[in-house]
Structures are given as C-alpha cells and as structure tokens.
Amino acid sequence: RLSHDEVRRLAATAERERIGRDLHDLLGHTLSLITLKLELSRKLIDRDAAAARTEIAEAEKVARHALAEVRAAVTGFRAADLAAELASARLLLESSAVALDYDAPPALSPEIERPLALVLREAATNIARHARASRAEVRFVREDALLRMRIADDGRGASAAEGNGVVGMRERMHALGGSFEFASSKTGTAVEVAVPLPALEQQA
C-alpha cells in the first residue's frame, strides 16, 4: 500500500509540473507581450496617438489569440505543430522588426512534434522580448536516428542566469530522451535540441 501511495504521489507531482509548464508556455509569454505593448501604447499616447492605437490593436489581437488557445486547451483539442508555430513565430518576430528565415519542418509524430513546437515558441518569444536582434533562423537537420533543431539570432545575448523558459525547454527535451544546448554571447543566442527518431520516422 505504501508503494502504491508513493507512485500516486510521484504521478501527481509530475502532472502538476506538466500543467505548470503548459500554462507557462500557453499564457506566460503571451501576457508579458500584451503588457509590453500596452505599456508602450501608454508612453506613446501623448506624442504619437496613431502608433499608440497600433500597439493597442496588436495587443488586442494577441489577447484574442490567447483566448482561442485557452478555449482549445480546455476542450482538449489544442494542437501545436511546427508549421503553424513557424508561421506564428514569423508574425511575432516581424512585429519586433526581426527577419526570420526557416527551413520547412519534417513530418513527425505528434509526440515529438508538439514538444519541438513548444521549444520553438519559447525561443521565438525570448528573441522578440529580449534579444534586440535583426535576424533569426530556424534549421532542421536529420542525422541518422536524430533530428536536430537549431534556433539562432544575432541579438545582444542573454543573461547568465537561466529562466523558467530555458529550464522548461531542457526538461521537455530530456523527457523525450533528447539533448538541449543553450549558448549566448554579445553576438547572439542559439538554442539547439536533438531528439531521437523512432524507426518509422527515420525512414520517412
């Protein structure tokens, strides 16, 4: 009985951690982006009303998109695929004057694709919020039984401390049996992940 109780406790802890990561991915950066846009609009309102209205309109679009994602998540139909996430990343980065160049994503199973898409979302949001970059890129490379995804920018680099976002990305990749590398300097930041591919996907 004690063994079963311990298993249930560990399972409940793991589920809480998963829910916490998902909430962070889904809402944390979106709400931060809305806050930043509203703060900017408040600063612009007296000297550039047109620009302030643009920022408010963009904040409204982000909020509506977040609301749709929350509704989909609650009903269990939320999908996160790489193609959609790349398109979303391009829109997000272009709004921050960052040009994004990316490869076409490979066909993958949902079990692999969704964590990769969430890593991409996290990295793109960090570039938009912190990097002050002008260019970014996303590359996919297959190496035998591995798929590598690399996301890099030419921005100012990140602080030495790793935030919740970086920790969450690493945990997602380790849960897949993959690896996670994060490198940052004054000339830019790069995130590279590698995940093992099942035999059927290696042949695709």
CSV table of C-alpha atoms in Angstrom, one decimal:
chain,number,residue,atom,x,y,z
A,1,ARG,CA,0.0,0.0,0.0
A,2,LEU,CA,2.8,2.4,0.8
A,3,SER,CA,4.4,1.7,-2.6
A,4,HIS,CA,1.1,2.5,-4.4
A,5,ASP,CA,0.7,5.7,-2.4
A,6,GLU,CA,4.2,6.7,-3.4
A,7,VAL,CA,3.6,6.0,-7.0
A,8,ARG,CA,0.4,8.1,-6.9
A,9,ARG,CA,2.2,10.9,-5.2
A,10,LEU,CA,5.0,11.0,-7.8
A,11,ALA,CA,2.5,10.8,-10.6
A,12,ALA,CA,0.6,13.7,-9.1
A,13,THR,CA,3.8,15.7,-8.8
A,14,ALA,CA,4.7,15.0,-12.4
A,15,GLU,CA,1.3,16.1,-13.6
A,16,ARG,CA,1.4,19.4,-11.6
A,17,GLU,CA,4.8,20.1,-13.1
A,18,ARG,CA,3.5,19.3,-16.6
A,19,ILE,CA,0.5,21.6,-16.1
A,20,GLY,CA,2.8,24.3,-14.8
A,21,ARG,CA,5.0,24.1,-17.9
A,22,ASP,CA,2.0,24.1,-20.2
A,23,LEU,CA,0.5,27.1,-18.5
A,24,HIS,CA,3.8,28.9,-18.8
A,25,ASP,CA,4.1,28.1,-22.5
A,26,LEU,CA,0.5,29.0,-23.2
A,27,LEU,CA,0.0,32.2,-21.2
A,28,GLY,CA,3.1,33.4,-19.5
A,29,HIS,CA,4.8,35.0,-22.5
A,30,THR,CA,1.6,36.0,-24.2
A,31,LEU,CA,0.5,38.0,-21.2
A,32,SER,CA,4.0,39.5,-21.0
A,33,LEU,CA,3.8,40.6,-24.6
A,34,ILE,CA,0.4,42.2,-24.1
A,35,THR,CA,1.7,44.0,-21.0
A,36,LEU,CA,4.7,45.3,-23.0
A,37,LYS,CA,2.5,46.5,-25.9
A,38,LEU,CA,0.1,48.3,-23.5
A,39,GLU,CA,3.0,49.9,-21.6
A,40,LEU,CA,4.4,51.2,-24.9
A,41,SER,CA,1.0,52.5,-26.0
A,42,ARG,CA,0.7,54.4,-22.7
A,43,LYS,CA,4.1,56.0,-23.4
A,44,LEU,CA,3.1,56.9,-26.9
A,45,ILE,CA,-0.4,58.1,-26.4
A,46,ASP,CA,0.5,61.8,-25.9
A,47,ARG,CA,3.1,62.2,-28.6
A,48,ASP,CA,2.1,59.6,-31.3
A,49,ALA,CA,-1.6,58.7,-31.0
A,50,ALA,CA,-1.5,56.7,-34.2
A,51,ALA,CA,1.4,54.5,-33.1
A,52,ALA,CA,-0.3,54.0,-29.7
A,53,ARG,CA,-3.5,52.9,-31.4
A,54,THR,CA,-1.5,50.4,-33.5
A,55,GLU,CA,0.1,48.9,-30.3
A,56,ILE,CA,-3.3,48.6,-28.7
A,57,ALA,CA,-4.8,46.9,-31.7
A,58,GLU,CA,-1.9,44.4,-31.7
A,59,ALA,CA,-2.3,43.7,-28.0
A,60,GLU,CA,-6.0,43.0,-28.7
A,61,LYS,CA,-5.1,40.5,-31.5
A,62,VAL,CA,-2.6,38.7,-29.2
A,63,ALA,CA,-5.2,38.6,-26.4
A,64,ARG,CA,-7.9,37.1,-28.8
A,65,HIS,CA,-5.4,34.5,-30.0
A,66,ALA,CA,-4.5,33.6,-26.4
A,67,LEU,CA,-8.2,33.3,-25.6
A,68,ALA,CA,-8.8,30.9,-28.5
A,69,GLU,CA,-5.8,28.8,-27.4
A,70,VAL,CA,-7.1,28.6,-23.8
A,71,ARG,CA,-10.6,27.5,-25.1
A,72,ALA,CA,-9.0,24.9,-27.3
A,73,ALA,CA,-6.8,23.6,-24.4
A,74,VAL,CA,-9.7,23.3,-22.1
A,75,THR,CA,-11.7,21.3,-24.6
A,76,GLY,CA,-8.7,19.0,-25.3
A,77,PHE,CA,-8.3,19.9,-28.9
A,78,ARG,CA,-5.3,22.2,-28.7
A,79,ALA,CA,-2.7,21.4,-31.4
A,80,ALA,CA,0.8,22.6,-31.6
A,81,ASP,CA,2.6,21.7,-34.8
A,82,LEU,CA,5.8,23.0,-36.2
A,83,ALA,CA,4.4,24.5,-39.4
A,84,ALA,CA,1.9,26.6,-37.5
A,85,GLU,CA,4.4,27.6,-34.9
A,86,LEU,CA,6.9,28.7,-37.5
A,87,ALA,CA,4.2,30.9,-39.1
A,88,SER,CA,3.3,32.3,-35.7
A,89,ALA,CA,7.0,32.9,-34.9
A,90,ARG,CA,7.5,34.8,-38.2
A,91,LEU,CA,4.5,37.1,-37.4
A,92,LEU,CA,5.7,37.7,-33.8
A,93,LEU,CA,9.3,38.5,-34.8
A,94,GLU,CA,8.3,40.7,-37.7
A,95,SER,CA,6.3,42.8,-35.3
A,96,SER,CA,9.6,43.3,-33.4
A,97,ALA,CA,11.5,44.1,-36.7
A,98,VAL,CA,13.3,40.7,-36.7
A,99,ALA,CA,13.5,38.9,-40.0
A,100,LEU,CA,13.0,35.1,-39.6
A,101,ASP,CA,14.4,32.6,-42.1
A,102,TYR,CA,13.5,29.0,-41.6
A,103,ASP,CA,13.5,25.5,-43.1
A,104,ALA,CA,10.4,23.6,-43.9
A,105,PRO,CA,9.7,21.3,-40.9
A,106,PRO,CA,10.0,17.5,-41.4
A,107,ALA,CA,7.0,15.2,-40.9
A,108,LEU,CA,7.0,14.0,-37.3
A,109,SER,CA,4.7,12.2,-34.9
A,110,PRO,CA,2.7,14.4,-32.5
A,111,GLU,CA,4.6,13.0,-29.6
A,112,ILE,CA,7.8,14.6,-31.0
A,113,GLU,CA,6.4,17.5,-32.9
A,114,ARG,CA,4.5,19.1,-30.1
A,115,PRO,CA,7.4,19.4,-27.6
A,116,LEU,CA,9.6,20.8,-30.5
A,117,ALA,CA,6.9,23.3,-31.4
A,118,LEU,CA,6.7,24.5,-27.8
A,119,VAL,CA,10.5,24.9,-27.6
A,120,LEU,CA,10.3,26.9,-30.8
A,121,ARG,CA,7.5,29.1,-29.3
A,122,GLU,CA,9.6,29.7,-26.2
A,123,ALA,CA,12.7,30.6,-28.1
A,124,ALA,CA,10.9,32.9,-30.5
A,125,THR,CA,9.2,34.7,-27.7
A,126,ASN,CA,12.5,35.2,-25.9
A,127,ILE,CA,14.0,36.7,-29.1
A,128,ALA,CA,11.1,39.1,-29.5
A,129,ARG,CA,11.2,40.2,-25.9
A,130,HIS,CA,14.9,40.3,-25.1
A,131,ALA,CA,17.3,39.8,-28.0
A,132,ARG,CA,17.1,43.2,-29.8
A,133,ALA,CA,18.0,41.1,-32.9
A,134,SER,CA,17.6,42.0,-36.6
A,135,ARG,CA,17.7,38.4,-37.9
A,136,ALA,CA,16.9,34.9,-36.7
A,137,GLU,CA,16.8,31.5,-38.2
A,138,VAL,CA,15.4,28.0,-37.6
A,139,ARG,CA,17.1,25.0,-39.1
A,140,PHE,CA,16.3,21.3,-39.1
A,141,VAL,CA,18.9,18.6,-39.7
A,142,ARG,CA,18.5,14.8,-39.7
A,143,GLU,CA,21.5,12.8,-38.6
A,144,ASP,CA,20.7,9.0,-38.8
A,145,ALA,CA,18.5,8.4,-35.8
A,146,LEU,CA,18.4,12.0,-34.6
A,147,LEU,CA,16.6,15.2,-35.6
A,148,ARG,CA,18.3,18.5,-34.7
A,149,MET,CA,16.5,21.8,-34.5
A,150,ARG,CA,18.6,25.0,-34.1
A,151,ILE,CA,17.1,28.4,-33.4
A,152,ALA,CA,19.6,31.3,-33.5
A,153,ASP,CA,19.6,35.1,-33.5
A,154,ASP,CA,22.1,37.9,-34.0
A,155,GLY,CA,21.0,39.9,-30.9
A,156,ARG,CA,22.7,41.1,-27.8
A,157,GLY,CA,22.8,37.8,-25.9
A,158,ALA,CA,21.1,36.7,-22.7
A,159,SER,CA,21.9,37.0,-19.1
A,160,ALA,CA,23.9,34.2,-17.4
A,161,ALA,CA,21.0,33.0,-15.3
A,162,GLU,CA,18.6,30.6,-16.9
A,163,GLY,CA,14.9,31.5,-16.5
A,164,ASN,CA,11.9,29.2,-16.3
A,165,GLY,CA,11.6,29.2,-20.1
A,166,VAL,CA,15.1,27.7,-20.6
A,167,VAL,CA,14.6,25.2,-17.8
A,168,GLY,CA,11.3,24.2,-19.3
A,169,MET,CA,12.8,23.7,-22.8
A,170,ARG,CA,15.5,21.5,-21.3
A,171,GLU,CA,13.0,19.4,-19.3
A,172,ARG,CA,10.9,18.8,-22.4
A,173,MET,CA,13.8,17.6,-24.4
A,174,HIS,CA,15.1,15.3,-21.7
A,175,ALA,CA,11.6,13.8,-21.3
A,176,LEU,CA,12.0,12.7,-25.0
A,177,GLY,CA,15.4,11.3,-24.3
A,178,GLY,CA,17.0,14.1,-26.3
A,179,SER,CA,19.5,16.9,-25.6
A,180,PHE,CA,19.3,20.6,-25.1
A,181,GLU,CA,22.1,23.2,-25.7
A,182,PHE,CA,21.9,26.9,-24.9
A,183,ALA,CA,24.7,29.3,-25.9
A,184,SER,CA,24.6,33.1,-25.7
A,185,SER,CA,27.1,35.8,-26.2
A,186,LYS,CA,27.2,39.5,-27.2
A,187,THR,CA,26.8,38.5,-30.9
A,188,GLY,CA,23.7,36.3,-30.4
A,189,THR,CA,22.0,33.4,-28.9
A,190,ALA,CA,21.5,29.8,-30.1
A,191,VAL,CA,19.2,27.1,-28.9
A,192,GLU,CA,19.9,23.6,-30.3
A,193,VAL,CA,17.9,20.5,-29.5
A,194,ALA,CA,18.3,16.9,-30.7
A,195,VAL,CA,15.7,14.2,-30.3
A,196,PRO,CA,15.9,10.5,-31.2
A,197,LEU,CA,13.6,9.4,-34.0
A,198,PRO,CA,11.6,6.2,-34.0
A,199,ALA,CA,12.5,3.7,-36.7
A,200,LEU,CA,9.5,4.5,-38.9
A,201,GLU,CA,10.3,8.3,-38.8
A,202,GLN,CA,13.9,7.6,-39.7
A,203,GLN,CA,12.7,6.1,-43.0
A,204,ALA,CA,10.2,8.9,-43.8
